[in-house]
Coordinates of C-alpha atoms in Angstrom, one line a residue:
X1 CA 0.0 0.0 0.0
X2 CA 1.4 3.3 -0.9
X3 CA 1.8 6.5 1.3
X4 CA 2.8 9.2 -0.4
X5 CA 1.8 12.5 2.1
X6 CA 4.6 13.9 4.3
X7 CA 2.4 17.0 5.4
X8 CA 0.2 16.6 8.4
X9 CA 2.7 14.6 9.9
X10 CA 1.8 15.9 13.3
X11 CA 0.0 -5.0 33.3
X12 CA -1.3 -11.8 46.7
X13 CA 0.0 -14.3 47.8
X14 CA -2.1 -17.7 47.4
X15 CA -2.6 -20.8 48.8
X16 CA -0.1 -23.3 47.0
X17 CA -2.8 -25.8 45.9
X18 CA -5.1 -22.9 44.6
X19 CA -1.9 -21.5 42.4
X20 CA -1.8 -24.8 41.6
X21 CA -5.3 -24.6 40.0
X22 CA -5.2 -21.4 38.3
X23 CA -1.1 -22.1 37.0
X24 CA -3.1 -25.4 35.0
X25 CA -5.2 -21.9 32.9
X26 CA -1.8 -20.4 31.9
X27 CA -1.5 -20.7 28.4
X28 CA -4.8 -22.3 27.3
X29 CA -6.8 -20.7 24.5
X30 CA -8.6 -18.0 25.7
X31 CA -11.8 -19.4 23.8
X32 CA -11.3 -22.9 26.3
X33 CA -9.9 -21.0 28.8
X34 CA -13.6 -20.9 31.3
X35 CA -14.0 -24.5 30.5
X36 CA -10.9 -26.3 31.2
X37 CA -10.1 -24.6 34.0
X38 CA -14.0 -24.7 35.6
X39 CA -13.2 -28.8 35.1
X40 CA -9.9 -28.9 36.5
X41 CA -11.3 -26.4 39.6
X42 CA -14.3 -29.1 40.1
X43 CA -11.8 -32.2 40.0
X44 CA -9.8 -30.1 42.3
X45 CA -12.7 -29.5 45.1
X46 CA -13.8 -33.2 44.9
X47 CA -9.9 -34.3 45.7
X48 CA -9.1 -31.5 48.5
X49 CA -12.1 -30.6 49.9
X50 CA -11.3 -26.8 48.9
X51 CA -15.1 -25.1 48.3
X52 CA -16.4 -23.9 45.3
X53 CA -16.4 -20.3 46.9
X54 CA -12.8 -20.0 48.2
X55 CA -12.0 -20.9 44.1
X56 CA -14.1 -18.3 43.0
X57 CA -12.9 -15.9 45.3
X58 CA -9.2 -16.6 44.5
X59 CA -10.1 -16.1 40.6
X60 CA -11.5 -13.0 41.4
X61 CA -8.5 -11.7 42.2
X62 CA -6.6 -12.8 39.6
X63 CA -5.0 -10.0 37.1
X64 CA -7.1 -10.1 33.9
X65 CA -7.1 -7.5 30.8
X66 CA -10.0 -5.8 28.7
X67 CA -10.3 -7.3 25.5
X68 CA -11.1 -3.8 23.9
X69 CA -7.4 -1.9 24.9
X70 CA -5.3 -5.5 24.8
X71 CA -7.0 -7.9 22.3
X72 CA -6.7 -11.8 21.7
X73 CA -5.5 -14.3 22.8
X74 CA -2.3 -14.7 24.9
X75 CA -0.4 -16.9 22.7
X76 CA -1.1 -14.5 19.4
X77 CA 1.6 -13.5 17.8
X78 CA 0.6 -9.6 18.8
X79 CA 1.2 -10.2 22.6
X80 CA 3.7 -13.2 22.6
X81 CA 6.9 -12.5 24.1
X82 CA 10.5 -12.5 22.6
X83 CA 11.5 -15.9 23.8
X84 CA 15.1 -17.0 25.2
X85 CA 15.4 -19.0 21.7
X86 CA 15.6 -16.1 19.3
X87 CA 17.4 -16.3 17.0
X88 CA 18.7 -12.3 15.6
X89 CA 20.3 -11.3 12.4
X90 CA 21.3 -7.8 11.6
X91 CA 18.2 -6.0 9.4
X92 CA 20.5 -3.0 8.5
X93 CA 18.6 -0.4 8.8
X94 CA 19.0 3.0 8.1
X95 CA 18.0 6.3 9.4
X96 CA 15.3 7.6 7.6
X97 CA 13.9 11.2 6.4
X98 CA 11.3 10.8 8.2
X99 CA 9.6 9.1 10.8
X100 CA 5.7 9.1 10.7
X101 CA 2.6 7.3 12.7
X102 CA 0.2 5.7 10.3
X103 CA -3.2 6.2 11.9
X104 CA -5.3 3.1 12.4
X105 CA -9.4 3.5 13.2
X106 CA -11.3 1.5 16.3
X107 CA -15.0 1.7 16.8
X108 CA -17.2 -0.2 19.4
X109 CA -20.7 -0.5 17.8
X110 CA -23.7 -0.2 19.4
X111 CA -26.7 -2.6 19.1
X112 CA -28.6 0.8 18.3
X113 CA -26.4 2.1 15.5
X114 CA -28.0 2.1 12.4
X115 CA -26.9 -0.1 9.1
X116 CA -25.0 1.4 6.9
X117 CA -24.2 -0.2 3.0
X118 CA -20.4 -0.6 2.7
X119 CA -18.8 -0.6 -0.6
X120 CA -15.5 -1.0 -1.6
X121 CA -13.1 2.2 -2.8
X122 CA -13.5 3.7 -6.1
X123 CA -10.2 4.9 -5.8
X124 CA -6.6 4.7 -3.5
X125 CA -6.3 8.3 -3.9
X126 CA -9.0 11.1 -4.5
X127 CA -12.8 9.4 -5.4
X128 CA -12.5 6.9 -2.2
X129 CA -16.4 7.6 -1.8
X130 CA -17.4 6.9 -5.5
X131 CA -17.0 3.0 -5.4
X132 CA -20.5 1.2 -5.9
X133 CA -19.3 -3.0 -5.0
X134 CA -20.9 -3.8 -2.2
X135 CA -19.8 -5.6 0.6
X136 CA -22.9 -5.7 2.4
X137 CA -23.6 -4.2 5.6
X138 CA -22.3 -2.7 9.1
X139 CA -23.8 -0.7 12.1
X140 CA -22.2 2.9 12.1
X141 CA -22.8 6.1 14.6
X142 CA -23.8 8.7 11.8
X143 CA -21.1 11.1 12.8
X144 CA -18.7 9.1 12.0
X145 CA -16.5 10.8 9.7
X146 CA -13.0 9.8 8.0
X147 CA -12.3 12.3 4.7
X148 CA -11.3 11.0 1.5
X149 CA -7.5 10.9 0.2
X150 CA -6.4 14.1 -1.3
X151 CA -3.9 14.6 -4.2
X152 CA -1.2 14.4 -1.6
X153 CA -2.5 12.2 1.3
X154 CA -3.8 8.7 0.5
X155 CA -3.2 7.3 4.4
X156 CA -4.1 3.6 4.4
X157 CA -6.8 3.8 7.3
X158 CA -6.8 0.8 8.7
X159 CA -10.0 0.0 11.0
X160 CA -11.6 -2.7 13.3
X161 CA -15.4 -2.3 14.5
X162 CA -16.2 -4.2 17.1
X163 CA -19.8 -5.5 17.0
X164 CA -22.3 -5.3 19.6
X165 CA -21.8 -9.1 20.0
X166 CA -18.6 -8.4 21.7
X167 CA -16.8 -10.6 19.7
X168 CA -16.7 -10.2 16.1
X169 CA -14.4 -7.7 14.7
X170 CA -15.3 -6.4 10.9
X171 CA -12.1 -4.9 9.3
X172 CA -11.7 -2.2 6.9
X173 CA -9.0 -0.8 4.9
X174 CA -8.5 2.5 3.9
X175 CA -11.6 3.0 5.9
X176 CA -13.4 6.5 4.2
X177 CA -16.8 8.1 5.1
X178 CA -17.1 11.8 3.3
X179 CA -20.7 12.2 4.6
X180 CA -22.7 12.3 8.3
X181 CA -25.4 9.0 8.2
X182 CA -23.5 8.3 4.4
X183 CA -22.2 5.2 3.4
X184 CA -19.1 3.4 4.5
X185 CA -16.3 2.4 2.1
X186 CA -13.0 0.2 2.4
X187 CA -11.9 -3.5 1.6
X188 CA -13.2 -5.9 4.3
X189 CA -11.2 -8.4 5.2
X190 CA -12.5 -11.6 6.8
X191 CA -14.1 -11.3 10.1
X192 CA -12.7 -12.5 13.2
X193 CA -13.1 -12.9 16.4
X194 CA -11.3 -10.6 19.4
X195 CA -10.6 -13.7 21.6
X196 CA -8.8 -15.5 18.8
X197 CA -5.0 -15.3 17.4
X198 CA -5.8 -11.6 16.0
X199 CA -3.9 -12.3 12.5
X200 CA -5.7 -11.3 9.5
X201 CA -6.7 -7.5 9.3
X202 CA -6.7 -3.9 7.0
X203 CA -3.0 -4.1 6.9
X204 CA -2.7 -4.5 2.9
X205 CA 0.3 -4.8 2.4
X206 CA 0.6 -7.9 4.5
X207 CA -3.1 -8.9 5.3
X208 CA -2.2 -8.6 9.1
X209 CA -4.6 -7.1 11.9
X210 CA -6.1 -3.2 11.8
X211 CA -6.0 -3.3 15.4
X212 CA -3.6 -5.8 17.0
X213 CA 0.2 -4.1 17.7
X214 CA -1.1 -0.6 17.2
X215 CA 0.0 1.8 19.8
X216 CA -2.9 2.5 22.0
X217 CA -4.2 5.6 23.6
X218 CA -2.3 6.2 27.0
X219 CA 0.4 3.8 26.0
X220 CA 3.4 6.5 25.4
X221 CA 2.2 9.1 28.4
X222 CA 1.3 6.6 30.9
X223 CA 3.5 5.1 33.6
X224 CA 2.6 1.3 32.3
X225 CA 4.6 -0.5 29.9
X226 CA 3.6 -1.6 26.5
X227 CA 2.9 -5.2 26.4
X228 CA 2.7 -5.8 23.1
X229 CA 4.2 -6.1 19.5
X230 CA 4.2 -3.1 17.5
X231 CA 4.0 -2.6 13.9
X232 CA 6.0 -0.9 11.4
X233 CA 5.8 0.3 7.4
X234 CA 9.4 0.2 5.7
X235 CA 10.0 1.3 2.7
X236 CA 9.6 -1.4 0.6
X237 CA 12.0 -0.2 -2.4
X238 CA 14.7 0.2 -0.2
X239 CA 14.6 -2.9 2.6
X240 CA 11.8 -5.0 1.5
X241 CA 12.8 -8.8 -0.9
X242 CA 11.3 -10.7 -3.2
X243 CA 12.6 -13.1 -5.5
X244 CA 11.0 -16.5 -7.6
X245 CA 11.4 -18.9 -4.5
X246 CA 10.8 -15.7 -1.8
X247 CA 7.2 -13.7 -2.9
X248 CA 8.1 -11.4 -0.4
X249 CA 6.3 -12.2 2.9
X250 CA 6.3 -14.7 5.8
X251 CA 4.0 -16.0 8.7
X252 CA 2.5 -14.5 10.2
X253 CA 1.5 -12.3 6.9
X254 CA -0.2 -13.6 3.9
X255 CA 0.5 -11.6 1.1
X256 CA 2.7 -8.9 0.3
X257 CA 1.9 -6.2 -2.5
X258 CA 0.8 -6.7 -5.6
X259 CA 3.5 -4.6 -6.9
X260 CA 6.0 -6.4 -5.0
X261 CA 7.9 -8.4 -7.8
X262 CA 8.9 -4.5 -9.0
X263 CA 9.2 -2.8 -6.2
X264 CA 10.9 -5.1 -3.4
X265 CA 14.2 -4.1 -4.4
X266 CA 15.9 -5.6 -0.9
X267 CA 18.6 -7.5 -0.8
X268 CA 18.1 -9.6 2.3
X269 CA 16.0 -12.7 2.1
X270 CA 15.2 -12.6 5.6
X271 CA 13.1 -8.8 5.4
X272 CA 9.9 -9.4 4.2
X273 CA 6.4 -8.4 4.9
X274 CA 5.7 -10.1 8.2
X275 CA 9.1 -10.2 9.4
X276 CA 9.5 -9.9 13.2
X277 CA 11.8 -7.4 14.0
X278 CA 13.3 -7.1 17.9
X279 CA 16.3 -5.4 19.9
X280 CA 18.6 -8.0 20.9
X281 CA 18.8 -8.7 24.7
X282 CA 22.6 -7.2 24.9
X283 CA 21.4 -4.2 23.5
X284 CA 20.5 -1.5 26.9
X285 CA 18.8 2.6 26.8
X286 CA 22.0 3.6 28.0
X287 CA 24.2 2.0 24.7
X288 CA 21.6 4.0 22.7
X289 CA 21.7 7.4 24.4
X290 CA 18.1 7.6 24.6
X291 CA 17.3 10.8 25.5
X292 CA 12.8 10.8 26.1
X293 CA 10.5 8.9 28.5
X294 CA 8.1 7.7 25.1
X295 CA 11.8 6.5 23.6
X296 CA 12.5 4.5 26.7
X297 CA 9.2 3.2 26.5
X298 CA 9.4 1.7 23.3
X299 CA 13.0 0.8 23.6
X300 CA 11.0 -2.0 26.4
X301 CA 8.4 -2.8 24.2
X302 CA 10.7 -3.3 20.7
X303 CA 13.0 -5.6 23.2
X304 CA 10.6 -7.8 24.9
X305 CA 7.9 -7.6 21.9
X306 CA 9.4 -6.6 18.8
X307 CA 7.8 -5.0 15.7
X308 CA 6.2 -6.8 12.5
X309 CA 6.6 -5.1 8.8
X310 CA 3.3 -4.7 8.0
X311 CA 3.2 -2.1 5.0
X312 CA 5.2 -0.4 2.8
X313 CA 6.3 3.2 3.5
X314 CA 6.5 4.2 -0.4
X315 CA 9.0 6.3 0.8
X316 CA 12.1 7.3 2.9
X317 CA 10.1 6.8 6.2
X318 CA 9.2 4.8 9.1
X319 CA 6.2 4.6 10.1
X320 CA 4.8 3.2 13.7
X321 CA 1.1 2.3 13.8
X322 CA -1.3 4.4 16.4
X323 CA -4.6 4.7 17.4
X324 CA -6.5 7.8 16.2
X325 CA -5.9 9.8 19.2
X326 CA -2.9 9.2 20.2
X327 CA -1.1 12.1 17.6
X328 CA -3.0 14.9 20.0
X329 CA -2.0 13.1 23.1
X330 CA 1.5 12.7 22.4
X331 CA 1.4 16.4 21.7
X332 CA -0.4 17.6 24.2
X333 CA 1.7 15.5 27.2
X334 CA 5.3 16.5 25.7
X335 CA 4.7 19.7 23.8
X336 CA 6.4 18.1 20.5
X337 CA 5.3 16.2 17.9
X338 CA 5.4 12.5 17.4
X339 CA 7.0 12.8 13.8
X340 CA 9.0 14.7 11.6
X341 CA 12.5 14.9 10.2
X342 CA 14.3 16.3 13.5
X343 CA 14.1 16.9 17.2
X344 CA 14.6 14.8 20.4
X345 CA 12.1 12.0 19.5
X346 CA 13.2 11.8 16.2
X347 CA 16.4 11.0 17.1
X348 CA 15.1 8.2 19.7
X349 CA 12.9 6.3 16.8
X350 CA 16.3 6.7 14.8
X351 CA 18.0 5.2 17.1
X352 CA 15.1 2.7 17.8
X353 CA 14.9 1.7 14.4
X354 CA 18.6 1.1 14.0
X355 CA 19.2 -1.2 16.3
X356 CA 16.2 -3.4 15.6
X357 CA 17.5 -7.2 14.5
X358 CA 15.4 -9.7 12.3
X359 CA 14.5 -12.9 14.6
X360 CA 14.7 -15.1 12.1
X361 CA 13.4 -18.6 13.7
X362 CA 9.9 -16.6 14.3
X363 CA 7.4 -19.1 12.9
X364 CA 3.5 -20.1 14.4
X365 CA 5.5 -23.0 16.4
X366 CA 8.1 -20.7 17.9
X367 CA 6.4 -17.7 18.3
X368 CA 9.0 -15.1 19.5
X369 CA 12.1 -17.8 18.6
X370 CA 10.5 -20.1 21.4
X371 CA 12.2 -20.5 24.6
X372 CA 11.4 -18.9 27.6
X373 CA 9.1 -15.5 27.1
X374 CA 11.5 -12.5 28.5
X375 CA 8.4 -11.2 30.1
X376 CA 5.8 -12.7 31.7
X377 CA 3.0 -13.9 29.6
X378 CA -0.7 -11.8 29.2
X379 CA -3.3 -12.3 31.5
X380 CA -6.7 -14.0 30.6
X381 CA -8.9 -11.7 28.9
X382 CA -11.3 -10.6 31.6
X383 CA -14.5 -9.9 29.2

């Protein structure tokens, strides 16, 4: 997907037998997770005589997340750890012109919202809200409103709705609406479900989640660390490969862009769309001379996490993904902008970016490398 504008840039102490129980949950799917560990608790009481209501109590106070600000499931590949197995190869990159957020779109719908016909783009650029395929149908607020692409900004919009059912997520991509109460337009990807391994998405240029490892609203001015992958658009002329036997993406992505047997010019096999990206472990703030708190914070997050190429930047850029939201937060907590071409935090992405290491040996059966996770593992989701 191309991005050509540069303007506008703007996570008690308990009873051994009942950690027992609740250790036996870790690591089950979070779609079993009630289940399993309901049966386990039951076989548990009839064995030990523990009651039914000193387990429920203990659960209660065990840490759990919102599925809304920290989506899916544990093991996915958007909250799994670096693991002590990783496996890092130098990914050689460069500092760039610029360094940009690529705003990404999240909705929770309402049973009361009214249907709305969605129809995919007429255009990438200018004419988004002329396209007349439908793609059937989705609940949208009527002032919800996202302008169409200009002659100079054609942002790739990425966006996940999450239906009244509390479960389904609808994905768009680039998600436009030029009108109050008008219709909706953007590609839909396959629905799925929040609880799930969050893969498949808006991102385009790799087919991976609108929503999973975008930077979240409070996540660079709290005092909590990010616990979570992030994601990043390279420019895909520049670092990107593709070859005969290499088309140019890995797991967890599924495509990469159709222009890619032109475009990919990179020469290292190992830099694809999908690519897990991570700071090694000997790597510390202090080596890099990281000079703000939202730096240090994503030194953390890019060590224990990492970052997945998701898009192409079209350009000489880096781009993070954010919530909508975040640009004016960021602004208004440190009085300077999140992007640019210079300045303090410009210097820490550069810095950021440089020292970020392909794990090669990331795969769906060594999520991370494998090993042991650096960090300790998400909670259950709590909703």
């Amino acid at each position: 997907m191309y991005i050509i504008c540069w303007t506008g840039i703007k996570k008690l102490l308990l009873p051994s037998k009942t950690a027992l129980v609740l250790s036996m949950a870790v690591g089950i799917g979070v779609g079993n997770y009630s289940t399993i560990a309901a049966n386990k608790t039951a076989n548990f009481n009839r064995n030990s005589g523990t009651s039914d209501n000193t387990i429920l109590a203990t659960n209660k106070l065990r840490p759990t997340r919102d599925k809304w600000l920290w989506p899916f499931a544990s093991t996915s590949p958007w909250n799994m750890p670096i693991g002590s197995n990783a496996r890092y190869v130098p990914a050689n990159i460069q500092k760039a012109e610029w360094a940009v957020a690529d705003v990404e779109y999240f909705y929770k719908i309402q049973a009361n919202d009214p249907l709305r016909s969605v129809y995919v783009p007429g255009a990438w650029g200018s004419g988004r809200c002329t396209g007349t395929i439908s793609q059937g149908k989705l609940p949208v607020p009527d002032n919800l409103i996202v302008p169409d692409a200009g002659k100079y900004s054609t942002p790739n919009n990425p966006a996940a709705f999450l239906l009244p059912d509390g479960k389904t997520l609808v994905q768009l991509n680039p998600l436009t609406r030029c009108t109050a109460g008008g219709n909706v337009y953007g590609w839909r990807t396959e629905d799925v479900s929040i609880y799930g391994d969050g893969l498949r998405g808006g991102r385009g240029g790799s087919g991976l989640s609108s929503i999973g490892g975008s930077i979240r609203l409070g996540e660079l001015t709290g005092t909590k660390p990010i616990r979570h992958a992030l994601k990043i658009n390279l420019w895909a002329n520049k670092y990107l490969h593709y070859s005969s036997s290499n088309p140019g993406y890995r797991w967890p992505a599924d495509r990469a862009d159709g222009y890619a047997a032109e475009h990919y010019k990179g020469t290292n096999p190992k830099l694809v769309m999908g690519t897990l990206l991570a700071i090694p472990q000997n790597v510390t703030k202090a080596s890099l001379g990281l000079q703000t708190a939202a730096g240090r914070k994503l030194f953390h997050a890019l060590q224990n996490y990492g970052v997945y190429v998701v898009d192409d930047s079209a350009g000489d850029a880096d781009y993070l993904s954010v919530e909508n939201g975040v640009l004016e937060e960021f602004r208004a907590t440190y009085s300077y902008d999140f992007g640019g071409t210079s300045g303090i935090f410009y210097n820490d992405l550069m810095k950021l970016f440089r020292a970020l290491h392909i794990v090669e040996n990331n795969g769906p059966n060594s999520v991370g490398g494998g090993g042991t996770p650096r960090v300790r593992m998400a909670p259950p989701i709590g909703n």
